[in-house]
mmCIF file with all atom_site columns, C-alpha atoms in Angstrom:
data_model
loop_
_atom_site.group_PDB
_atom_site.id
_atom_site.type_symbol
_atom_site.label_atom_id
_atom_site.label_alt_id
_atom_site.label_comp_id
_atom_site.label_asym_id
_atom_site.label_entity_id
_atom_site.label_seq_id
_atom_site.pdbx_PDB_ins_code
_atom_site.Cartn_x
_atom_site.Cartn_y
_atom_site.Cartn_z
_atom_site.occupancy
_atom_site.B_iso_or_equiv
_atom_site.pdbx_formal_charge
_atom_site.auth_seq_id
_atom_site.auth_comp_id
_atom_site.auth_asym_id
_atom_site.auth_atom_id
_atom_site.pdbx_PDB_model_num
ATOM 1   C CA . TRP A 1 1   ? -141.665 -65.502 -35.630 1.00 0.00 ? 25  TRP A CA 1
ATOM 2   C CA . VAL A 1 2   ? -137.973 -64.699 -35.740 1.00 0.00 ? 26  VAL A CA 1
ATOM 3   C CA . THR A 1 3   ? -135.620 -64.170 -38.649 1.00 0.00 ? 27  THR A CA 1
ATOM 4   C CA . ALA A 1 4   ? -131.924 -64.943 -38.593 1.00 0.00 ? 28  ALA A CA 1
ATOM 5   C CA . LYS A 1 5   ? -131.125 -62.906 -41.701 1.00 0.00 ? 29  LYS A CA 1
ATOM 6   C CA . THR A 1 6   ? -129.277 -59.618 -41.584 1.00 0.00 ? 30  THR A CA 1
ATOM 7   C CA . ARG A 1 7   ? -130.112 -58.226 -45.048 1.00 0.00 ? 31  ARG A CA 1
ATOM 8   C CA . GLU A 1 8   ? -133.096 -57.711 -47.331 1.00 0.00 ? 32  GLU A CA 1
ATOM 9   C CA . LEU A 1 9   ? -133.577 -56.971 -50.995 1.00 0.00 ? 33  LEU A CA 1
ATOM 10  C CA . HIS A 1 10  ? -135.421 -53.699 -51.657 1.00 0.00 ? 34  HIS A CA 1
ATOM 11  C CA . PRO A 1 11  ? -136.247 -52.026 -54.991 1.00 0.00 ? 35  PRO A CA 1
ATOM 12  C CA . GLU A 1 12  ? -133.170 -49.802 -54.682 1.00 0.00 ? 36  GLU A CA 1
ATOM 13  C CA . GLY A 1 13  ? -130.892 -52.699 -53.779 1.00 0.00 ? 37  GLY A CA 1
ATOM 14  C CA . GLU A 1 14  ? -129.688 -54.861 -50.927 1.00 0.00 ? 38  GLU A CA 1
ATOM 15  C CA . ARG A 1 15  ? -130.038 -53.310 -47.474 1.00 0.00 ? 39  ARG A CA 1
ATOM 16  C CA . LYS A 1 16  ? -128.719 -54.372 -44.095 1.00 0.00 ? 40  LYS A CA 1
ATOM 17  C CA . LEU A 1 17  ? -131.437 -54.813 -41.488 1.00 0.00 ? 41  LEU A CA 1
ATOM 18  C CA . GLU A 1 18  ? -131.185 -52.466 -38.545 1.00 0.00 ? 42  GLU A CA 1
ATOM 19  C CA . GLY A 1 19  ? -131.767 -53.411 -34.930 1.00 0.00 ? 43  GLY A CA 1
ATOM 20  C CA . ARG A 1 20  ? -131.281 -56.666 -33.053 1.00 0.00 ? 44  ARG A CA 1
ATOM 21  C CA . HIS A 1 21  ? -131.209 -59.836 -35.143 1.00 0.00 ? 45  HIS A CA 1
ATOM 22  C CA . PRO A 1 22  ? -130.510 -63.229 -33.603 1.00 0.00 ? 46  PRO A CA 1
ATOM 23  C CA . GLY A 1 23  ? -127.167 -64.536 -34.729 1.00 0.00 ? 47  GLY A CA 1
ATOM 24  C CA . ASP A 1 24  ? -127.031 -67.705 -32.684 1.00 0.00 ? 48  ASP A CA 1
ATOM 25  C CA . PHE A 1 25  ? -129.115 -70.318 -30.899 1.00 0.00 ? 49  PHE A CA 1
ATOM 26  C CA . THR A 1 26  ? -129.323 -68.496 -27.564 1.00 0.00 ? 50  THR A CA 1
ATOM 27  C CA . ALA A 1 27  ? -130.438 -65.237 -29.192 1.00 0.00 ? 51  ALA A CA 1
ATOM 28  C CA . ILE A 1 28  ? -133.236 -67.073 -31.009 1.00 0.00 ? 52  ILE A CA 1
ATOM 29  C CA . LEU A 1 29  ? -134.448 -68.565 -27.721 1.00 0.00 ? 53  LEU A CA 1
ATOM 30  C CA . ASP A 1 30  ? -134.418 -65.098 -26.169 1.00 0.00 ? 54  ASP A CA 1
ATOM 31  C CA . ALA A 1 31  ? -136.523 -63.731 -29.058 1.00 0.00 ? 55  ALA A CA 1
ATOM 32  C CA . PHE A 1 32  ? -139.139 -66.441 -28.509 1.00 0.00 ? 56  PHE A CA 1
ATOM 33  C CA . ALA A 1 33  ? -139.088 -65.784 -24.758 1.00 0.00 ? 57  ALA A CA 1
ATOM 34  C CA . ARG A 1 34  ? -139.818 -62.098 -25.343 1.00 0.00 ? 58  ARG A CA 1
ATOM 35  C CA . ALA A 1 35  ? -142.709 -63.067 -27.647 1.00 0.00 ? 59  ALA A CA 1
ATOM 36  C CA . LEU A 1 36  ? -144.185 -64.928 -24.661 1.00 0.00 ? 60  LEU A CA 1
ATOM 37  C CA . ASP A 1 37  ? -143.648 -61.854 -22.430 1.00 0.00 ? 61  ASP A CA 1
ATOM 38  C CA . ARG A 1 38  ? -141.183 -63.905 -20.405 1.00 0.00 ? 62  ARG A CA 1
ATOM 39  C CA . ASP A 1 39  ? -138.407 -61.375 -19.921 1.00 0.00 ? 63  ASP A CA 1
ATOM 40  C CA . ASP A 1 40  ? -137.150 -63.459 -17.015 1.00 0.00 ? 64  ASP A CA 1
ATOM 41  C CA . LEU A 1 41  ? -135.986 -66.316 -19.261 1.00 0.00 ? 65  LEU A CA 1
ATOM 42  C CA . PRO A 1 42  ? -133.151 -64.399 -21.013 1.00 0.00 ? 66  PRO A CA 1
ATOM 43  C CA . ARG A 1 43  ? -131.719 -63.700 -17.565 1.00 0.00 ? 67  ARG A CA 1
ATOM 44  C CA . LEU A 1 44  ? -131.182 -67.416 -16.927 1.00 0.00 ? 68  LEU A CA 1
ATOM 45  C CA . THR A 1 45  ? -127.858 -69.025 -17.715 1.00 0.00 ? 69  THR A CA 1
ATOM 46  C CA . PRO A 1 46  ? -127.495 -70.143 -21.346 1.00 0.00 ? 70  PRO A CA 1
ATOM 47  C CA . GLU A 1 47  ? -127.483 -73.748 -20.148 1.00 0.00 ? 71  GLU A CA 1
ATOM 48  C CA . ASP A 1 48  ? -130.857 -73.383 -18.360 1.00 0.00 ? 72  ASP A CA 1
ATOM 49  C CA . ARG A 1 49  ? -132.714 -71.413 -21.026 1.00 0.00 ? 73  ARG A CA 1
ATOM 50  C CA . PRO A 1 50  ? -133.583 -74.224 -23.501 1.00 0.00 ? 74  PRO A CA 1
ATOM 51  C CA . ALA A 1 51  ? -135.419 -76.366 -20.921 1.00 0.00 ? 75  ALA A CA 1
ATOM 52  C CA . ALA A 1 52  ? -137.041 -73.334 -19.290 1.00 0.00 ? 76  ALA A CA 1
ATOM 53  C CA . LEU A 1 53  ? -138.453 -72.143 -22.613 1.00 0.00 ? 77  LEU A CA 1
ATOM 54  C CA . HIS A 1 54  ? -139.770 -75.627 -23.382 1.00 0.00 ? 78  HIS A CA 1
ATOM 55  C CA . ALA A 1 55  ? -141.569 -75.554 -20.031 1.00 0.00 ? 79  ALA A CA 1
ATOM 56  C CA . ALA A 1 56  ? -143.022 -72.113 -20.743 1.00 0.00 ? 80  ALA A CA 1
ATOM 57  C CA . LEU A 1 57  ? -144.257 -73.195 -24.170 1.00 0.00 ? 81  LEU A CA 1
ATOM 58  C CA . ALA A 1 58  ? -146.060 -76.210 -22.718 1.00 0.00 ? 82  ALA A CA 1
ATOM 59  C CA . ALA A 1 59  ? -148.816 -73.853 -21.539 1.00 0.00 ? 83  ALA A CA 1
ATOM 60  C CA . HIS A 1 60  ? -149.443 -72.559 -25.058 1.00 0.00 ? 84  HIS A CA 1
ATOM 61  C CA . ARG A 1 61  ? -150.618 -73.705 -28.478 1.00 0.00 ? 85  ARG A CA 1
ATOM 62  C CA . ALA A 1 62  ? -147.969 -72.020 -30.564 1.00 0.00 ? 86  ALA A CA 1
ATOM 63  C CA . LEU A 1 63  ? -146.430 -72.092 -34.009 1.00 0.00 ? 87  LEU A CA 1
ATOM 64  C CA . LEU A 1 64  ? -142.752 -71.130 -33.871 1.00 0.00 ? 88  LEU A CA 1
ATOM 65  C CA . VAL A 1 65  ? -141.287 -69.845 -37.129 1.00 0.00 ? 89  VAL A CA 1
ATOM 66  C CA . VAL A 1 66  ? -137.542 -69.542 -37.674 1.00 0.00 ? 90  VAL A CA 1
ATOM 67  C CA . ASP A 1 67  ? -137.000 -67.722 -40.955 1.00 0.00 ? 91  ASP A CA 1
ATOM 68  C CA . ASN A 1 68  ? -133.781 -67.798 -43.001 1.00 0.00 ? 92  ASN A CA 1
ATOM 69  C CA . LEU A 1 69  ? -132.058 -70.480 -40.957 1.00 0.00 ? 93  LEU A CA 1
ATOM 70  C CA . GLU A 1 70  ? -129.209 -70.537 -43.500 1.00 0.00 ? 94  GLU A CA 1
ATOM 71  C CA . ALA A 1 71  ? -127.920 -67.246 -42.060 1.00 0.00 ? 95  ALA A CA 1
ATOM 72  C CA . LEU A 1 72  ? -126.707 -69.057 -38.930 1.00 0.00 ? 96  LEU A CA 1
ATOM 73  C CA . ALA A 1 73  ? -123.419 -70.905 -38.605 1.00 0.00 ? 97  ALA A CA 1
ATOM 74  C CA . PRO A 1 74  ? -123.758 -74.698 -39.106 1.00 0.00 ? 98  PRO A CA 1
ATOM 75  C CA . ALA A 1 75  ? -123.306 -75.517 -35.412 1.00 0.00 ? 99  ALA A CA 1
ATOM 76  C CA . GLU A 1 76  ? -125.969 -72.972 -34.421 1.00 0.00 ? 100 GLU A CA 1
ATOM 77  C CA . ARG A 1 77  ? -128.395 -74.319 -37.043 1.00 0.00 ? 101 ARG A CA 1
ATOM 78  C CA . ARG A 1 78  ? -127.947 -77.794 -35.580 1.00 0.00 ? 102 ARG A CA 1
ATOM 79  C CA . ARG A 1 79  ? -128.694 -76.553 -32.039 1.00 0.00 ? 103 ARG A CA 1
ATOM 80  C CA . VAL A 1 80  ? -131.852 -74.771 -33.221 1.00 0.00 ? 104 VAL A CA 1
ATOM 81  C CA . LEU A 1 81  ? -133.146 -77.872 -35.015 1.00 0.00 ? 105 LEU A CA 1
ATOM 82  C CA . ASP A 1 82  ? -132.357 -80.168 -32.077 1.00 0.00 ? 106 ASP A CA 1
ATOM 83  C CA . TRP A 1 83  ? -134.259 -77.851 -29.735 1.00 0.00 ? 107 TRP A CA 1
ATOM 84  C CA . LEU A 1 84  ? -137.268 -77.588 -32.063 1.00 0.00 ? 108 LEU A CA 1
ATOM 85  C CA . ASN A 1 85  ? -137.441 -81.395 -32.309 1.00 0.00 ? 109 ASN A CA 1
ATOM 86  C CA . LEU A 1 86  ? -138.202 -81.503 -28.576 1.00 0.00 ? 110 LEU A CA 1
ATOM 87  C CA . LEU A 1 87  ? -141.067 -78.984 -28.554 1.00 0.00 ? 111 LEU A CA 1
ATOM 88  C CA . PRO A 1 88  ? -144.104 -79.736 -26.348 1.00 0.00 ? 112 PRO A CA 1
ATOM 89  C CA . GLN A 1 89  ? -146.970 -81.578 -28.053 1.00 0.00 ? 113 GLN A CA 1
ATOM 90  C CA . SER A 1 90  ? -149.041 -78.381 -28.138 1.00 0.00 ? 114 SER A CA 1
ATOM 91  C CA . CYS A 1 91  ? -146.500 -76.588 -30.327 1.00 0.00 ? 115 CYS A CA 1
ATOM 92  C CA . ARG A 1 92  ? -145.319 -76.831 -33.903 1.00 0.00 ? 116 ARG A CA 1
ATOM 93  C CA . ALA A 1 93  ? -142.379 -75.324 -35.771 1.00 0.00 ? 117 ALA A CA 1
ATOM 94  C CA . LEU A 1 94  ? -141.788 -74.056 -39.297 1.00 0.00 ? 118 LEU A CA 1
ATOM 95  C CA . VAL A 1 95  ? -138.246 -73.407 -40.507 1.00 0.00 ? 119 VAL A CA 1
ATOM 96  C CA . THR A 1 96  ? -137.328 -71.709 -43.781 1.00 0.00 ? 120 THR A CA 1
ATOM 97  C CA . SER A 1 97  ? -133.954 -71.875 -45.468 1.00 0.00 ? 121 SER A CA 1
ATOM 98  C CA . ARG A 1 98  ? -132.553 -71.183 -48.920 1.00 0.00 ? 122 ARG A CA 1
ATOM 99  C CA . ARG A 1 99  ? -129.966 -73.866 -48.257 1.00 0.00 ? 123 ARG A CA 1
ATOM 100 C CA . ARG A 1 100 ? -130.932 -77.525 -47.961 1.00 0.00 ? 124 ARG A CA 1
ATOM 101 C CA . ASP A 1 101 ? -130.038 -79.122 -44.626 1.00 0.00 ? 125 ASP A CA 1
ATOM 102 C CA . ASP A 1 102 ? -129.772 -82.921 -44.628 1.00 0.00 ? 126 ASP A CA 1
ATOM 103 C CA . SER A 1 103 ? -130.762 -82.982 -40.967 1.00 0.00 ? 127 SER A CA 1
ATOM 104 C CA . LEU A 1 104 ? -134.273 -81.978 -42.090 1.00 0.00 ? 128 LEU A CA 1
ATOM 105 C CA . ALA A 1 105 ? -134.642 -85.063 -44.288 1.00 0.00 ? 129 ALA A CA 1
ATOM 106 C CA . GLY A 1 106 ? -138.127 -86.460 -43.851 1.00 0.00 ? 130 GLY A CA 1
ATOM 107 C CA . HIS A 1 107 ? -139.472 -83.088 -42.748 1.00 0.00 ? 131 HIS A CA 1
ATOM 108 C CA . ALA A 1 108 ? -138.492 -80.923 -45.716 1.00 0.00 ? 132 ALA A CA 1
ATOM 109 C CA . LEU A 1 109 ? -140.881 -79.438 -48.256 1.00 0.00 ? 133 LEU A CA 1
ATOM 110 C CA . GLN A 1 110 ? -139.074 -78.224 -51.361 1.00 0.00 ? 134 GLN A CA 1
ATOM 111 C CA . VAL A 1 111 ? -140.621 -74.999 -52.648 1.00 0.00 ? 135 VAL A CA 1
ATOM 112 C CA . ASP A 1 112 ? -139.457 -74.646 -56.239 1.00 0.00 ? 136 ASP A CA 1
ATOM 113 C CA . LYS A 1 113 ? -141.834 -72.034 -57.619 1.00 0.00 ? 137 LYS A CA 1
ATOM 114 C CA . LEU A 1 114 ? -145.345 -70.655 -57.386 1.00 0.00 ? 138 LEU A CA 1
ATOM 115 C CA . ASP A 1 115 ? -147.980 -72.139 -59.653 1.00 0.00 ? 139 ASP A CA 1
ATOM 116 C CA . ARG A 1 116 ? -149.597 -69.701 -62.046 1.00 0.00 ? 140 ARG A CA 1
ATOM 117 C CA . ALA A 1 117 ? -152.698 -69.070 -59.922 1.00 0.00 ? 141 ALA A CA 1
ATOM 118 C CA . ALA A 1 118 ? -150.569 -68.277 -56.849 1.00 0.00 ? 142 ALA A CA 1
ATOM 119 C CA . ALA A 1 119 ? -148.350 -65.977 -58.911 1.00 0.00 ? 143 ALA A CA 1
ATOM 120 C CA . ASP A 1 120 ? -151.429 -64.080 -60.104 1.00 0.00 ? 144 ASP A CA 1
ATOM 121 C CA . GLN A 1 121 ? -152.576 -63.740 -56.476 1.00 0.00 ? 145 GLN A CA 1
ATOM 122 C CA . LEU A 1 122 ? -149.162 -62.363 -55.514 1.00 0.00 ? 146 LEU A CA 1
ATOM 123 C CA . LEU A 1 123 ? -149.200 -59.834 -58.363 1.00 0.00 ? 147 LEU A CA 1
ATOM 124 C CA . ALA A 1 124 ? -152.753 -58.807 -57.437 1.00 0.00 ? 148 ALA A CA 1
ATOM 125 C CA . ALA A 1 125 ? -151.653 -58.178 -53.841 1.00 0.00 ? 149 ALA A CA 1
ATOM 126 C CA . LEU A 1 126 ? -148.636 -56.179 -55.023 1.00 0.00 ? 150 LEU A CA 1
ATOM 127 C CA . GLY A 1 127 ? -150.914 -54.210 -57.329 1.00 0.00 ? 151 GLY A CA 1
ATOM 128 C CA . GLU A 1 128 ? -152.878 -52.955 -54.322 1.00 0.00 ? 152 GLU A CA 1
ATOM 129 C CA . ARG A 1 129 ? -149.801 -50.932 -53.322 1.00 0.00 ? 153 ARG A CA 1
ATOM 130 C CA . GLN A 1 130 ? -148.303 -50.292 -56.748 1.00 0.00 ? 154 GLN A CA 1
ATOM 131 C CA . PRO A 1 131 ? -150.691 -49.052 -59.473 1.00 0.00 ? 155 PRO A CA 1
ATOM 132 C CA . PRO A 1 132 ? -148.358 -49.966 -62.391 1.00 0.00 ? 156 PRO A CA 1
ATOM 133 C CA . VAL A 1 133 ? -148.580 -53.609 -61.308 1.00 0.00 ? 157 VAL A CA 1
ATOM 134 C CA . ALA A 1 134 ? -152.366 -53.457 -61.104 1.00 0.00 ? 158 ALA A CA 1
ATOM 135 C CA . ARG A 1 135 ? -152.437 -52.268 -64.726 1.00 0.00 ? 159 ARG A CA 1
ATOM 136 C CA . LEU A 1 136 ? -150.501 -55.250 -66.092 1.00 0.00 ? 160 LEU A CA 1
ATOM 137 C CA . THR A 1 137 ? -152.279 -57.120 -68.864 1.00 0.00 ? 161 THR A CA 1
ATOM 138 C CA . ALA A 1 138 ? -152.814 -60.869 -68.796 1.00 0.00 ? 162 ALA A CA 1
ATOM 139 C CA . GLY A 1 139 ? -150.064 -61.237 -71.387 1.00 0.00 ? 163 GLY A CA 1
ATOM 140 C CA . GLU A 1 140 ? -147.627 -59.202 -69.283 1.00 0.00 ? 164 GLU A CA 1
ATOM 141 C CA . ARG A 1 141 ? -148.384 -61.263 -66.174 1.00 0.00 ? 165 ARG A CA 1
ATOM 142 C CA . GLU A 1 142 ? -147.802 -64.413 -68.228 1.00 0.00 ? 166 GLU A CA 1
ATOM 143 C CA . ARG A 1 143 ? -144.447 -63.094 -69.435 1.00 0.00 ? 167 ARG A CA 1
ATOM 144 C CA . LEU A 1 144 ? -143.343 -62.154 -65.923 1.00 0.00 ? 168 LEU A CA 1
ATOM 145 C CA . TYR A 1 145 ? -144.264 -65.615 -64.679 1.00 0.00 ? 169 TYR A CA 1
ATOM 146 C CA . ASN A 1 146 ? -142.251 -67.283 -67.445 1.00 0.00 ? 170 ASN A CA 1
ATOM 147 C CA . GLU A 1 147 ? -139.235 -64.982 -67.157 1.00 0.00 ? 171 GLU A CA 1
ATOM 148 C CA . THR A 1 148 ? -138.959 -65.385 -63.366 1.00 0.00 ? 172 THR A CA 1
ATOM 149 C CA . GLY A 1 149 ? -139.755 -69.099 -63.338 1.00 0.00 ? 173 GLY A CA 1
ATOM 150 C CA . GLY A 1 150 ? -142.515 -68.355 -60.819 1.00 0.00 ? 174 GLY A CA 1
ATOM 151 C CA . ASN A 1 151 ? -139.951 -67.249 -58.206 1.00 0.00 ? 175 ASN A CA 1
ATOM 152 C CA . PRO A 1 152 ? -141.854 -65.025 -55.727 1.00 0.00 ? 176 PRO A CA 1
ATOM 153 C CA . LEU A 1 153 ? -138.823 -62.932 -54.792 1.00 0.00 ? 177 LEU A CA 1
ATOM 154 C CA . LEU A 1 154 ? -138.042 -62.131 -58.420 1.00 0.00 ? 178 LEU A CA 1
ATOM 155 C CA . LEU A 1 155 ? -141.713 -61.370 -59.136 1.00 0.00 ? 179 LEU A CA 1
ATOM 156 C CA . THR A 1 156 ? -141.780 -59.003 -56.161 1.00 0.00 ? 180 THR A CA 1
ATOM 157 C CA . TRP A 1 157 ? -138.516 -57.339 -57.208 1.00 0.00 ? 181 TRP A CA 1
ATOM 158 C CA . ILE A 1 158 ? -139.743 -56.730 -60.761 1.00 0.00 ? 182 ILE A CA 1
ATOM 159 C CA . ALA A 1 159 ? -143.064 -55.406 -59.478 1.00 0.00 ? 183 ALA A CA 1
ATOM 160 C CA . ALA A 1 160 ? -141.168 -53.016 -57.215 1.00 0.00 ? 184 ALA A CA 1
ATOM 161 C CA . GLN A 1 161 ? -139.044 -51.804 -60.130 1.00 0.00 ? 185 GLN A CA 1
ATOM 162 C CA . LEU A 1 162 ? -142.215 -50.992 -62.091 1.00 0.00 ? 186 LEU A CA 1
ATOM 163 C CA . GLY A 1 163 ? -143.622 -49.129 -59.095 1.00 0.00 ? 187 GLY A CA 1
ATOM 164 C CA . ARG A 1 164 ? -140.623 -46.842 -58.540 1.00 0.00 ? 188 ARG A CA 1
ATOM 165 C CA . SER A 1 165 ? -141.130 -43.150 -59.255 1.00 0.00 ? 189 SER A CA 1
ATOM 166 C CA . THR A 1 166 ? -137.508 -42.959 -60.381 1.00 0.00 ? 190 THR A CA 1
ATOM 167 C CA . GLY A 1 167 ? -135.657 -45.631 -62.273 1.00 0.00 ? 191 GLY A CA 1
ATOM 168 C CA . ARG A 1 168 ? -135.174 -47.149 -65.699 1.00 0.00 ? 192 ARG A CA 1
ATOM 169 C CA . CYS A 1 169 ? -138.018 -49.704 -65.613 1.00 0.00 ? 193 CYS A CA 1
ATOM 170 C CA . ARG A 1 170 ? -141.166 -48.179 -67.056 1.00 0.00 ? 194 ARG A CA 1
ATOM 171 C CA . THR A 1 171 ? -142.481 -51.276 -68.813 1.00 0.00 ? 195 THR A CA 1
ATOM 172 C CA . VAL A 1 172 ? -142.377 -55.035 -68.381 1.00 0.00 ? 196 VAL A CA 1
ATOM 173 C CA . ASP A 1 173 ? -139.891 -55.180 -71.265 1.00 0.00 ? 197 ASP A CA 1
ATOM 174 C CA . ASP A 1 174 ? -137.598 -52.767 -69.381 1.00 0.00 ? 198 ASP A CA 1
ATOM 175 C CA . ALA A 1 175 ? -137.869 -54.772 -66.158 1.00 0.00 ? 199 ALA A CA 1
ATOM 176 C CA . VAL A 1 176 ? -137.181 -58.109 -67.830 1.00 0.00 ? 200 VAL A CA 1
ATOM 177 C CA . ALA A 1 177 ? -134.205 -56.614 -69.677 1.00 0.00 ? 201 ALA A CA 1
ATOM 178 C CA . ARG A 1 178 ? -132.862 -55.335 -66.371 1.00 0.00 ? 202 ARG A CA 1
ATOM 179 C CA . LEU A 1 179 ? -133.276 -58.763 -64.807 1.00 0.00 ? 203 LEU A CA 1
ATOM 180 C CA . HIS A 1 180 ? -131.226 -60.274 -67.618 1.00 0.00 ? 204 HIS A CA 1
ATOM 181 C CA . ASP A 1 181 ? -128.618 -57.512 -67.736 1.00 0.00 ? 205 ASP A CA 1
ATOM 182 C CA . ALA A 1 182 ? -125.511 -58.770 -65.953 1.00 0.00 ? 206 ALA A CA 1
ATOM 183 C CA . HIS A 1 183 ? -123.990 -55.274 -66.163 1.00 0.00 ? 207 HIS A CA 1
ATOM 184 C CA . HIS A 1 184 ? -126.689 -53.341 -64.321 1.00 0.00 ? 208 HIS A CA 1
ATOM 185 C CA . ARG A 1 185 ? -124.761 -53.786 -61.085 1.00 0.00 ? 209 ARG A CA 1
ATOM 186 C CA . ALA A 1 186 ? -122.318 -51.209 -62.376 1.00 0.00 ? 210 ALA A CA 1
ATOM 187 C CA . HIS A 1 187 ? -125.153 -48.660 -62.374 1.00 0.00 ? 211 HIS A CA 1
ATOM 188 C CA . GLU A 1 188 ? -126.687 -49.539 -59.010 1.00 0.00 ? 212 GLU A CA 1
ATOM 189 C CA . PRO A 1 189 ? -124.321 -51.631 -56.844 1.00 0.00 ? 213 PRO A CA 1
ATOM 190 C CA . GLY A 1 190 ? -126.139 -54.188 -54.727 1.00 0.00 ? 214 GLY A CA 1
ATOM 191 C CA . ASN A 1 191 ? -129.303 -54.147 -56.824 1.00 0.00 ? 215 ASN A CA 1
ATOM 192 C CA . ASP A 1 192 ? -128.927 -57.589 -58.368 1.00 0.00 ? 216 ASP A CA 1
ATOM 193 C CA . PRO A 1 193 ? -131.779 -59.936 -57.399 1.00 0.00 ? 217 PRO A CA 1
ATOM 194 C CA . LEU A 1 194 ? -130.080 -63.070 -58.735 1.00 0.00 ? 218 LEU A CA 1
ATOM 195 C CA . ALA A 1 195 ? -126.925 -62.347 -56.758 1.00 0.00 ? 219 ALA A CA 1
ATOM 196 C CA . TYR A 1 196 ? -129.094 -61.803 -53.675 1.00 0.00 ? 220 TYR A CA 1
ATOM 197 C CA . VAL A 1 197 ? -130.906 -65.120 -54.149 1.00 0.00 ? 221 VAL A CA 1
ATOM 198 C CA . PHE A 1 198 ? -127.891 -67.239 -55.028 1.00 0.00 ? 222 PHE A CA 1
ATOM 199 C CA . GLY A 1 199 ? -124.857 -65.360 -53.740 1.00 0.00 ? 223 GLY A CA 1
ATOM 200 C CA . ASP A 1 200 ? -124.689 -66.932 -50.292 1.00 0.00 ? 224 ASP A CA 1
ATOM 201 C CA . LEU A 1 201 ? -125.110 -70.385 -51.843 1.00 0.00 ? 225 LEU A CA 1
ATOM 202 C CA . VAL A 1 202 ? -122.091 -69.829 -54.075 1.00 0.00 ? 226 VAL A CA 1
ATOM 203 C CA . GLN A 1 203 ? -120.041 -68.794 -51.048 1.00 0.00 ? 227 GLN A CA 1
ATOM 204 C CA . SER A 1 204 ? -120.937 -72.068 -49.328 1.00 0.00 ? 228 SER A CA 1
ATOM 205 C CA . PHE A 1 205 ? -119.631 -74.267 -52.163 1.00 0.00 ? 229 PHE A CA 1
ATOM 206 C CA . THR A 1 206 ? -116.597 -76.442 -51.598 1.00 0.00 ? 230 THR A CA 1
ATOM 207 C CA . ALA A 1 207 ? -113.893 -76.681 -54.239 1.00 0.00 ? 231 ALA A CA 1
ATOM 208 C CA . ASP A 1 208 ? -115.555 -79.841 -55.585 1.00 0.00 ? 232 ASP A CA 1
#
């Protein structure tokens, strides 16, 4: 598993990820090589690494996950997908992206929202770490599902707001109001879940 993203949304706002994060095709190959304990592969020339890693993977039954592919530049995304299309028969790949890529046509699974049962499972899992979430009534869970459209990131963000020891969200009503409040960014810059979800998509739009 490797992620190409460089930021995450936390209860207190957006946060840059620390440490080494692959920003291009070669770095992603190197991350997979290290997962195989093949530290020799990153020392090969960039031209030799793709074929060498394919050969190394042939001895394994592996699922390769590239998370947040949209964080890469278009040319690097294309190189990653071309390489994954040539994986050995014993391996499979799963790629996630918040931005649709036409090159994945025929292989794409659109994930629009969680169904209600899955949303309840997510809230139950969050409640194991955050007591205020565990105490939600059936009606409150229903309202959260409707207000977030079943979006798992928004459900998680609201649950985290309820679980904070400091903050303005003490009830579901408070949390939903905060979600809808376009001005709350003035109080806590960077803590806007909708901007986090959709902001990079807006930046990718053409004038048309």
